[in-house]
Amino acid sequence: MNTFDLFPPNEAAMKSWRHTIHQHPELGFSEFATSRLVSDCLAQWGYEVHSGIATTGVVGTLRWGEGGPRLGLRADMDALPIQELTGLPWASRTQGQMHACGHDGHTAMLLGAAEVFGRMHREGRLTGRGTLNLIFQPAEELGGGGGARRMLDEGLLERFPCDAVFAMHNYPGVPTGHFCFRSGSFMASSDRVLIRFNGKGGHGALPHLAVDPMLPAATTVLALQTIVGRNVDPIDAAVISVGRIVAGNTYNVIPEMAEIELSVRALRPEVRDLLEARIRGLVEGQAAAFGVASEVHYERGYPVLVNSVHETRLAVEVARELVGEARVVDDSPPLSGSEDFAFILQQVPGCYLLIGNGDNGFGAGEHLGPCSVHNPHYDFNDACLAPGAAFWVALGERFFSE
């Protein structure tokens, strides 16, 4: 008999936890009810429970023997400020908040695995020596100030050392129960940039008596795209998106100031540095050309997420043994989205992987067709719970056996 015959993940319990968390979504650093649910479950199953890390983060630790390898598995817990429109029985009961990214499912999958590991530990099935650290993280959605960085700042890896760490995210558009992996750079860095041009306001009929900040702002919007087109190697990925332009209050007044706000992404740290240098230089040049002053406030957010080769290969092998070769992609295309698990991977080798959420957003309804995460019609697919938890258990067994 294999592990999953003796210790099958409790799919009904995972579904119940998932629906409870989904009905009561909580934003970053406010996941108090979710943190209590996680802590109570872990304590019941015999884990050492450490709560209150980065306000609402929880780490459950299981040890057997002295010393041995140390494994970290991470799930995110926070919701998004989106009004849910799924109409499902377990839809959010909190106005303006919902689990639109599947973190409810991520938490439930890791709890399902935690319950299996707890049973195995109590029955003496975890042989040898080892330490399992289950990391339930707040505030993944908060951009540069995310929960992973806060947990690290509060001593996560000093208090709970890991030799390798892994995290999993659902991915709509990939069939349910399929797994996707990539060694090296897998997800992009994400930076926020505020550009401000300061001129001299005046009457719209007397432009020669003013210094118009709108002109450098307008030319900068167009010139920014030349950075990607003419400064970045064509085989590298980079994105500069202008998300906000603000200037003036009425039609016949030349404003004092114009602002542009950008989202900047790259899949290599070297390209990230290049983008910052070129944006600063371009803004300075445009300001000089039109005789205005300029400011660039460059806020570095999540770094490039880089999976280590050995840990990714290990995870791929586990997935193939679990679900078969046909359901595993070992060279998945990189993603332009960002993830604060990248901060943890800067300090410990590991792998961030994807589990398919199916071809449709299951709360969307047929008339809407497929939908992505961060969509008011999105819902995590409960059919992912069992294979996701089973993967964590299989990975843990393989890791500790090696």
PDB file of N, CA and C in Angstrom, residues 52-133:
ATOM      1  N   GLY A  52       1.048  35.262  14.831  1.00  0.00           N
ATOM      2  CA  GLY A  52       1.362  36.675  15.030  1.00  0.00           C
ATOM      3  C   GLY A  52       2.601  37.146  14.303  1.00  0.00           C
ATOM      4  N   ILE A  53       3.151  36.338  13.395  1.00  0.00           N
ATOM      5  CA  ILE A  53       4.322  36.753  12.620  1.00  0.00           C
ATOM      6  C   ILE A  53       3.838  37.634  11.483  1.00  0.00           C
ATOM      7  N   ALA A  54       4.396  38.839  11.357  1.00  0.00           N
ATOM      8  CA  ALA A  54       3.878  39.827  10.391  1.00  0.00           C
ATOM      9  C   ALA A  54       2.379  40.018  10.621  1.00  0.00           C
ATOM     10  N   THR A  55       2.003  40.150  11.874  1.00  0.00           N
ATOM     11  CA  THR A  55       0.639  40.406  12.358  1.00  0.00           C
ATOM     12  C   THR A  55      -0.236  39.155  12.319  1.00  0.00           C
ATOM     13  N   THR A  56      -0.428  38.567  11.147  1.00  0.00           N
ATOM     14  CA  THR A  56      -1.366  37.455  11.040  1.00  0.00           C
ATOM     15  C   THR A  56      -0.747  36.178  10.477  1.00  0.00           C
ATOM     16  N   GLY A  57       0.546  36.176  10.225  1.00  0.00           N
ATOM     17  CA  GLY A  57       1.186  34.984   9.689  1.00  0.00           C
ATOM     18  C   GLY A  57       1.277  33.870  10.720  1.00  0.00           C
ATOM     19  N   VAL A  58       1.272  32.634  10.235  1.00  0.00           N
ATOM     20  CA  VAL A  58       1.329  31.444  11.101  1.00  0.00           C
ATOM     21  C   VAL A  58       2.373  30.492  10.532  1.00  0.00           C
ATOM     22  N   VAL A  59       3.164  29.888  11.419  1.00  0.00           N
ATOM     23  CA  VAL A  59       4.058  28.800  11.030  1.00  0.00           C
ATOM     24  C   VAL A  59       3.755  27.604  11.924  1.00  0.00           C
ATOM     25  N   GLY A  60       3.477  26.467  11.300  1.00  0.00           N
ATOM     26  CA  GLY A  60       3.303  25.220  12.023  1.00  0.00           C
ATOM     27  C   GLY A  60       4.515  24.341  11.790  1.00  0.00           C
ATOM     28  N   THR A  61       5.118  23.845  12.889  1.00  0.00           N
ATOM     29  CA  THR A  61       6.352  23.067  12.799  1.00  0.00           C
ATOM     30  C   THR A  61       6.140  21.664  13.340  1.00  0.00           C
ATOM     31  N   LEU A  62       6.630  20.684  12.588  1.00  0.00           N
ATOM     32  CA  LEU A  62       6.589  19.277  12.972  1.00  0.00           C
ATOM     33  C   LEU A  62       8.017  18.758  12.938  1.00  0.00           C
ATOM     34  N   ARG A  63       8.483  18.162  14.045  1.00  0.00           N
ATOM     35  CA  ARG A  63       9.843  17.643  14.116  1.00  0.00           C
ATOM     36  C   ARG A  63       9.819  16.170  14.499  1.00  0.00           C
ATOM     37  N   TRP A  64      10.725  15.417  13.930  1.00  0.00           N
ATOM     38  CA  TRP A  64      10.919  14.030  14.356  1.00  0.00           C
ATOM     39  C   TRP A  64      12.405  13.724  14.261  1.00  0.00           C
ATOM     40  N   GLY A  65      12.947  13.135  15.313  1.00  0.00           N
ATOM     41  CA  GLY A  65      14.376  12.890  15.367  1.00  0.00           C
ATOM     42  C   GLY A  65      15.134  14.181  15.625  1.00  0.00           C
ATOM     43  N   GLU A  66      16.429  14.063  15.743  1.00  0.00           N
ATOM     44  CA  GLU A  66      17.303  15.220  15.971  1.00  0.00           C
ATOM     45  C   GLU A  66      17.990  15.614  14.670  1.00  0.00           C
ATOM     46  N   GLY A  67      17.924  16.899  14.331  1.00  0.00           N
ATOM     47  CA  GLY A  67      18.564  17.381  13.115  1.00  0.00           C
ATOM     48  C   GLY A  67      17.789  16.935  11.887  1.00  0.00           C
ATOM     49  N   GLY A  68      18.524  16.629  10.816  1.00  0.00           N
ATOM     50  CA  GLY A  68      17.878  16.191   9.588  1.00  0.00           C
ATOM     51  C   GLY A  68      17.506  17.352   8.694  1.00  0.00           C
ATOM     52  N   PRO A  69      17.015  17.048   7.482  1.00  0.00           N
ATOM     53  CA  PRO A  69      16.646  18.091   6.521  1.00  0.00           C
ATOM     54  C   PRO A  69      15.434  18.890   6.986  1.00  0.00           C
ATOM     55  N   ARG A  70      15.354  20.126   6.480  1.00  0.00           N
ATOM     56  CA  ARG A  70      14.302  21.056   6.906  1.00  0.00           C
ATOM     57  C   ARG A  70      13.586  21.582   5.668  1.00  0.00           C
ATOM     58  N   LEU A  71      12.279  21.340   5.606  1.00  0.00           N
ATOM     59  CA  LEU A  71      11.470  21.688   4.435  1.00  0.00           C
ATOM     60  C   LEU A  71      10.457  22.761   4.793  1.00  0.00           C
ATOM     61  N   GLY A  72      10.341  23.772   3.926  1.00  0.00           N
ATOM     62  CA  GLY A  72       9.319  24.796   4.090  1.00  0.00           C
ATOM     63  C   GLY A  72       8.299  24.735   2.965  1.00  0.00           C
ATOM     64  N   LEU A  73       7.015  24.724   3.309  1.00  0.00           N
ATOM     65  CA  LEU A  73       5.925  24.804   2.342  1.00  0.00           C
ATOM     66  C   LEU A  73       5.095  26.033   2.679  1.00  0.00           C
ATOM     67  N   ARG A  74       4.788  26.836   1.694  1.00  0.00           N
ATOM     68  CA  ARG A  74       4.115  28.125   1.947  1.00  0.00           C
ATOM     69  C   ARG A  74       2.792  28.246   1.209  1.00  0.00           C
ATOM     70  N   ALA A  75       1.791  28.807   1.893  1.00  0.00           N
ATOM     71  CA  ALA A  75       0.516  29.170   1.272  1.00  0.00           C
ATOM     72  C   ALA A  75       0.180  30.601   1.665  1.00  0.00           C
ATOM     73  N   ASP A  76      -0.422  31.353   0.745  1.00  0.00           N
ATOM     74  CA  ASP A  76      -0.858  32.723   1.043  1.00  0.00           C
ATOM     75  C   ASP A  76      -2.327  32.705   1.460  1.00  0.00           C
ATOM     76  N   MET A  77      -2.733  33.705   2.273  1.00  0.00           N
ATOM     77  CA  MET A  77      -4.064  33.662   2.891  1.00  0.00           C
ATOM     78  C   MET A  77      -4.964  34.838   2.550  1.00  0.00           C
ATOM     79  N   ASP A  78      -4.447  35.915   1.961  1.00  0.00           N
ATOM     80  CA  ASP A  78      -5.211  37.156   1.869  1.00  0.00           C
ATOM     81  C   ASP A  78      -6.124  37.203   0.652  1.00  0.00           C
ATOM     82  N   ALA A  79      -7.150  38.063   0.763  1.00  0.00           N
ATOM     83  CA  ALA A  79      -8.122  38.294  -0.304  1.00  0.00           C
ATOM     84  C   ALA A  79      -7.830  39.622  -0.995  1.00  0.00           C
ATOM     85  N   LEU A  80      -8.743  40.021  -1.884  1.00  0.00           N
ATOM     86  CA  LEU A  80      -8.589  41.243  -2.673  1.00  0.00           C
ATOM     87  C   LEU A  80      -9.771  42.185  -2.450  1.00  0.00           C
ATOM     88  N   PRO A  81      -9.566  43.497  -2.650  1.00  0.00           N
ATOM     89  CA  PRO A  81     -10.675  44.464  -2.509  1.00  0.00           C
ATOM     90  C   PRO A  81     -11.537  44.512  -3.761  1.00  0.00           C
ATOM     91  N   ILE A  82     -12.252  43.420  -4.038  1.00  0.00           N
ATOM     92  CA  ILE A  82     -13.112  43.278  -5.213  1.00  0.00           C
ATOM     93  C   ILE A  82     -14.483  42.804  -4.753  1.00  0.00           C
ATOM     94  N   GLN A  83     -15.544  43.343  -5.333  1.00  0.00           N
ATOM     95  CA  GLN A  83     -16.890  42.903  -5.020  1.00  0.00           C
ATOM     96  C   GLN A  83     -17.208  41.626  -5.789  1.00  0.00           C
ATOM     97  N   GLU A  84     -17.513  40.554  -5.079  1.00  0.00           N
ATOM     98  CA  GLU A  84     -17.743  39.264  -5.729  1.00  0.00           C
ATOM     99  C   GLU A  84     -19.057  39.253  -6.512  1.00  0.00           C
ATOM    100  N   LEU A  85     -19.025  38.641  -7.696  1.00  0.00           N
ATOM    101  CA  LEU A  85     -20.211  38.553  -8.567  1.00  0.00           C
ATOM    102  C   LEU A  85     -20.475  37.115  -9.013  1.00  0.00           C
ATOM    103  N   THR A  86     -19.956  36.126  -8.271  1.00  0.00           N
ATOM    104  CA  THR A  86     -20.130  34.738  -8.698  1.00  0.00           C
ATOM    105  C   THR A  86     -21.547  34.216  -8.477  1.00  0.00           C
ATOM    106  N   GLY A  87     -22.201  34.687  -7.425  1.00  0.00           N
ATOM    107  CA  GLY A  87     -23.524  34.158  -7.094  1.00  0.00           C
ATOM    108  C   GLY A  87     -23.492  32.761  -6.505  1.00  0.00           C
ATOM    109  N   LEU A  88     -22.326  32.267  -6.088  1.00  0.00           N
ATOM    110  CA  LEU A  88     -22.193  30.922  -5.542  1.00  0.00           C
ATOM    111  C   LEU A  88     -22.705  30.839  -4.109  1.00  0.00           C
ATOM    112  N   PRO A  89     -23.086  29.661  -3.656  1.00  0.00           N
ATOM    113  CA  PRO A  89     -23.579  29.531  -2.274  1.00  0.00           C
ATOM    114  C   PRO A  89     -22.549  29.951  -1.235  1.00  0.00           C
ATOM    115  N   TRP A  90     -21.273  29.784  -1.541  1.00  0.00           N
ATOM    116  CA  TRP A  90     -20.215  30.157  -0.598  1.00  0.00           C
ATOM    117  C   TRP A  90     -19.589  31.513  -0.942  1.00  0.00           C
ATOM    118  N   ALA A  91     -20.299  32.351  -1.664  1.00  0.00           N
ATOM    119  CA  ALA A  91     -19.773  33.664  -2.049  1.00  0.00           C
ATOM    120  C   ALA A  91     -19.448  34.510  -0.819  1.00  0.00           C
ATOM    121  N   SER A  92     -18.601  35.493  -1.020  1.00  0.00           N
ATOM    122  CA  SER A  92     -18.172  36.383   0.054  1.00  0.00           C
ATOM    123  C   SER A  92     -19.362  37.051   0.742  1.00  0.00           C
ATOM    124  N   ARG A  93     -19.289  37.106   2.064  1.00  0.00           N
ATOM    125  CA  ARG A  93     -20.298  37.813   2.860  1.00  0.00           C
ATOM    126  C   ARG A  93     -19.803  39.185   3.297  1.00  0.00           C
ATOM    127  N   THR A  94     -18.622  39.572   2.818  1.00  0.00           N
ATOM    128  CA  THR A  94     -18.034  40.863   3.178  1.00  0.00           C
ATOM    129  C   THR A  94     -18.079  41.782   1.966  1.00  0.00           C
ATOM    130  N   GLN A  95     -18.750  42.899   2.108  1.00  0.00           N
ATOM    131  CA  GLN A  95     -18.901  43.837   1.000  1.00  0.00           C
ATOM    132  C   GLN A  95     -17.539  44.332   0.516  1.00  0.00           C
ATOM    133  N   GLY A  96     -17.333  44.246  -0.802  1.00  0.00           N
ATOM    134  CA  GLY A  96     -16.134  44.806  -1.401  1.00  0.00           C
ATOM    135  C   GLY A  96     -14.871  43.993  -1.212  1.00  0.00           C
ATOM    136  N   GLN A  97     -14.982  42.750  -0.727  1.00  0.00           N
ATOM    137  CA  GLN A  97     -13.808  41.902  -0.564  1.00  0.00           C
ATOM    138  C   GLN A  97     -14.149  40.493  -1.040  1.00  0.00           C
ATOM    139  N   MET A  98     -13.173  39.837  -1.693  1.00  0.00           N
ATOM    140  CA  MET A  98     -13.395  38.455  -2.126  1.00  0.00           C
ATOM    141  C   MET A  98     -12.061  37.750  -2.367  1.00  0.00           C
ATOM    142  N   HIS A  99     -12.116  36.434  -2.361  1.00  0.00           N
ATOM    143  CA  HIS A  99     -10.957  35.628  -2.734  1.00  0.00           C
ATOM    144  C   HIS A  99     -10.979  35.451  -4.249  1.00  0.00           C
ATOM    145  N   ALA A 100     -10.426  36.432  -4.937  1.00  0.00           N
ATOM    146  CA  ALA A 100     -10.427  36.449  -6.398  1.00  0.00           C
ATOM    147  C   ALA A 100      -9.115  35.935  -6.972  1.00  0.00           C
ATOM    148  N   CYS A 101      -8.253  35.361  -6.122  1.00  0.00           N
ATOM    149  CA  CYS A 101      -6.969  34.843  -6.615  1.00  0.00           C
ATOM    150  C   CYS A 101      -6.727  33.410  -6.171  1.00  0.00           C
ATOM    151  N   GLY A 102      -7.646  32.841  -5.400  1.00  0.00           N
ATOM    152  CA  GLY A 102      -7.527  31.451  -5.014  1.00  0.00           C
ATOM    153  C   GLY A 102      -6.709  31.177  -3.779  1.00  0.00           C
ATOM    154  N   HIS A 103      -6.400  32.207  -2.992  1.00  0.00           N
ATOM    155  CA  HIS A 103      -5.615  31.975  -1.790  1.00  0.00           C
ATOM    156  C   HIS A 103      -6.393  31.146  -0.761  1.00  0.00           C
ATOM    157  N   ASP A 104      -7.719  31.188  -0.839  1.00  0.00           N
ATOM    158  CA  ASP A 104      -8.531  30.298   0.003  1.00  0.00           C
ATOM    159  C   ASP A 104      -8.215  28.842  -0.316  1.00  0.00           C
ATOM    160  N   GLY A 105      -8.072  28.522  -1.607  1.00  0.00           N
ATOM    161  CA  GLY A 105      -7.715  27.173  -2.014  1.00  0.00           C
ATOM    162  C   GLY A 105      -6.296  26.801  -1.646  1.00  0.00           C
ATOM    163  N   HIS A 106      -5.369  27.744  -1.773  1.00  0.00           N
ATOM    164  CA  HIS A 106      -3.978  27.472  -1.410  1.00  0.00           C
ATOM    165  C   HIS A 106      -3.877  27.109   0.076  1.00  0.00           C
ATOM    166  N   THR A 107      -4.597  27.878   0.911  1.00  0.00           N
ATOM    167  CA  THR A 107      -4.585  27.608   2.346  1.00  0.00           C
ATOM    168  C   THR A 107      -5.207  26.253   2.645  1.00  0.00           C
ATOM    169  N   ALA A 108      -6.327  25.946   1.992  1.00  0.00           N
ATOM    170  CA  ALA A 108      -7.002  24.668   2.234  1.00  0.00           C
ATOM    171  C   ALA A 108      -6.143  23.489   1.789  1.00  0.00           C
ATOM    172  N   MET A 109      -5.452  23.611   0.662  1.00  0.00           N
ATOM    173  CA  MET A 109      -4.589  22.526   0.200  1.00  0.00           C
ATOM    174  C   MET A 109      -3.463  22.251   1.183  1.00  0.00           C
ATOM    175  N   LEU A 110      -2.834  23.319   1.698  1.00  0.00           N
ATOM    176  CA  LEU A 110      -1.739  23.113   2.633  1.00  0.00           C
ATOM    177  C   LEU A 110      -2.251  22.568   3.959  1.00  0.00           C
ATOM    178  N   LEU A 111      -3.451  22.989   4.384  1.00  0.00           N
ATOM    179  CA  LEU A 111      -4.054  22.397   5.583  1.00  0.00           C
ATOM    180  C   LEU A 111      -4.339  20.914   5.370  1.00  0.00           C
ATOM    181  N   GLY A 112      -4.820  20.565   4.172  1.00  0.00           N
ATOM    182  CA  GLY A 112      -5.065  19.155   3.888  1.00  0.00           C
ATOM    183  C   GLY A 112      -3.798  18.331   3.988  1.00  0.00           C
ATOM    184  N   ALA A 113      -2.699  18.862   3.461  1.00  0.00           N
ATOM    185  CA  ALA A 113      -1.414  18.168   3.576  1.00  0.00           C
ATOM    186  C   ALA A 113      -0.949  18.131   5.024  1.00  0.00           C
ATOM    187  N   ALA A 114      -1.164  19.228   5.752  1.00  0.00           N
ATOM    188  CA  ALA A 114      -0.754  19.283   7.156  1.00  0.00           C
ATOM    189  C   ALA A 114      -1.448  18.194   7.968  1.00  0.00           C
ATOM    190  N   GLU A 115      -2.725  17.985   7.694  1.00  0.00           N
ATOM    191  CA  GLU A 115      -3.471  16.946   8.428  1.00  0.00           C
ATOM    192  C   GLU A 115      -2.898  15.565   8.141  1.00  0.00           C
ATOM    193  N   VAL A 116      -2.521  15.295   6.887  1.00  0.00           N
ATOM    194  CA  VAL A 116      -1.914  14.006   6.527  1.00  0.00           C
ATOM    195  C   VAL A 116      -0.561  13.837   7.219  1.00  0.00           C
ATOM    196  N   PHE A 117       0.283  14.858   7.150  1.00  0.00           N
ATOM    197  CA  PHE A 117       1.583  14.774   7.822  1.00  0.00           C
ATOM    198  C   PHE A 117       1.403  14.539   9.326  1.00  0.00           C
ATOM    199  N   GLY A 118       0.395  15.193   9.924  1.00  0.00           N
ATOM    200  CA  GLY A 118       0.132  14.996  11.351  1.00  0.00           C
ATOM    201  C   GLY A 118      -0.242  13.551  11.663  1.00  0.00           C
ATOM    202  N   ARG A 119      -1.103  12.958  10.842  1.00  0.00           N
ATOM    203  CA  ARG A 119      -1.472  11.552  11.042  1.00  0.00           C
ATOM    204  C   ARG A 119      -0.247  10.645  10.887  1.00  0.00           C
ATOM    205  N   MET A 120       0.552  10.895   9.848  1.00  0.00           N
ATOM    206  CA  MET A 120       1.746  10.081   9.626  1.00  0.00           C
ATOM    207  C   MET A 120       2.708  10.185  10.805  1.00  0.00           C
ATOM    208  N   HIS A 121       2.831  11.390  11.358  1.00  0.00           N
ATOM    209  CA  HIS A 121       3.725  11.606  12.494  1.00  0.00           C
ATOM    210  C   HIS A 121       3.232  10.844  13.715  1.00  0.00           C
ATOM    211  N   ARG A 122       1.944  10.918  14.004  1.00  0.00           N
ATOM    212  CA  ARG A 122       1.391  10.239  15.172  1.00  0.00           C
ATOM    213  C   ARG A 122       1.519   8.722  15.061  1.00  0.00           C
ATOM    214  N   GLU A 123       1.468   8.190  13.856  1.00  0.00           N
ATOM    215  CA  GLU A 123       1.533   6.746  13.653  1.00  0.00           C
ATOM    216  C   GLU A 123       2.945   6.266  13.330  1.00  0.00           C
ATOM    217  N   GLY A 124       3.930   7.156  13.500  1.00  0.00           N
ATOM    218  CA  GLY A 124       5.313   6.758  13.328  1.00  0.00           C
ATOM    219  C   GLY A 124       5.714   6.466  11.897  1.00  0.00           C
ATOM    220  N   ARG A 125       5.023   7.058  10.933  1.00  0.00           N
ATOM    221  CA  ARG A 125       5.324   6.815   9.524  1.00  0.00           C
ATOM    222  C   ARG A 125       6.359   7.786   8.964  1.00  0.00           C
ATOM    223  N   LEU A 126       6.694   8.820   9.717  1.00  0.00           N
ATOM    224  CA  LEU A 126       7.743   9.748   9.291  1.00  0.00           C
ATOM    225  C   LEU A 126       9.049   9.238   9.870  1.00  0.00           C
ATOM    226  N   THR A 127       9.800   8.515   9.075  1.00  0.00           N
ATOM    227  CA  THR A 127      11.001   7.858   9.561  1.00  0.00           C
ATOM    228  C   THR A 127      12.210   8.788   9.466  1.00  0.00           C
ATOM    229  N   GLY A 128      13.288   8.367  10.114  1.00  0.00           N
ATOM    230  CA  GLY A 128      14.515   9.148  10.061  1.00  0.00           C
ATOM    231  C   GLY A 128      14.402  10.411  10.898  1.00  0.00           C
ATOM    232  N   ARG A 129      14.920  11.492  10.342  1.00  0.00           N
ATOM    233  CA  ARG A 129      14.926  12.774  11.047  1.00  0.00           C
ATOM    234  C   ARG A 129      14.472  13.876  10.103  1.00  0.00           C
ATOM    235  N   GLY A 130      13.845  14.897  10.625  1.00  0.00           N
ATOM    236  CA  GLY A 130      13.441  16.001   9.761  1.00  0.00           C
ATOM    237  C   GLY A 130      12.627  17.050  10.481  1.00  0.00           C
ATOM    238  N   THR A 131      12.482  18.191   9.822  1.00  0.00           N
ATOM    239  CA  THR A 131      11.645  19.287  10.317  1.00  0.00           C
ATOM    240  C   THR A 131      10.816  19.813   9.163  1.00  0.00           C
ATOM    241  N   LEU A 132       9.527  19.892   9.390  1.00  0.00           N
ATOM    242  CA  LEU A 132       8.586  20.434   8.400  1.00  0.00           C
ATOM    243  C   LEU A 132       8.050  21.756   8.907  1.00  0.00           C
ATOM    244  N   ASN A 133       8.256  22.822   8.139  1.00  0.00           N
ATOM    245  CA  ASN A 133       7.728  24.151   8.479  1.00  0.00           C
ATOM    246  C   ASN A 133       6.648  24.532   7.469  1.00  0.00           C
TER     247      ASN A 133
END
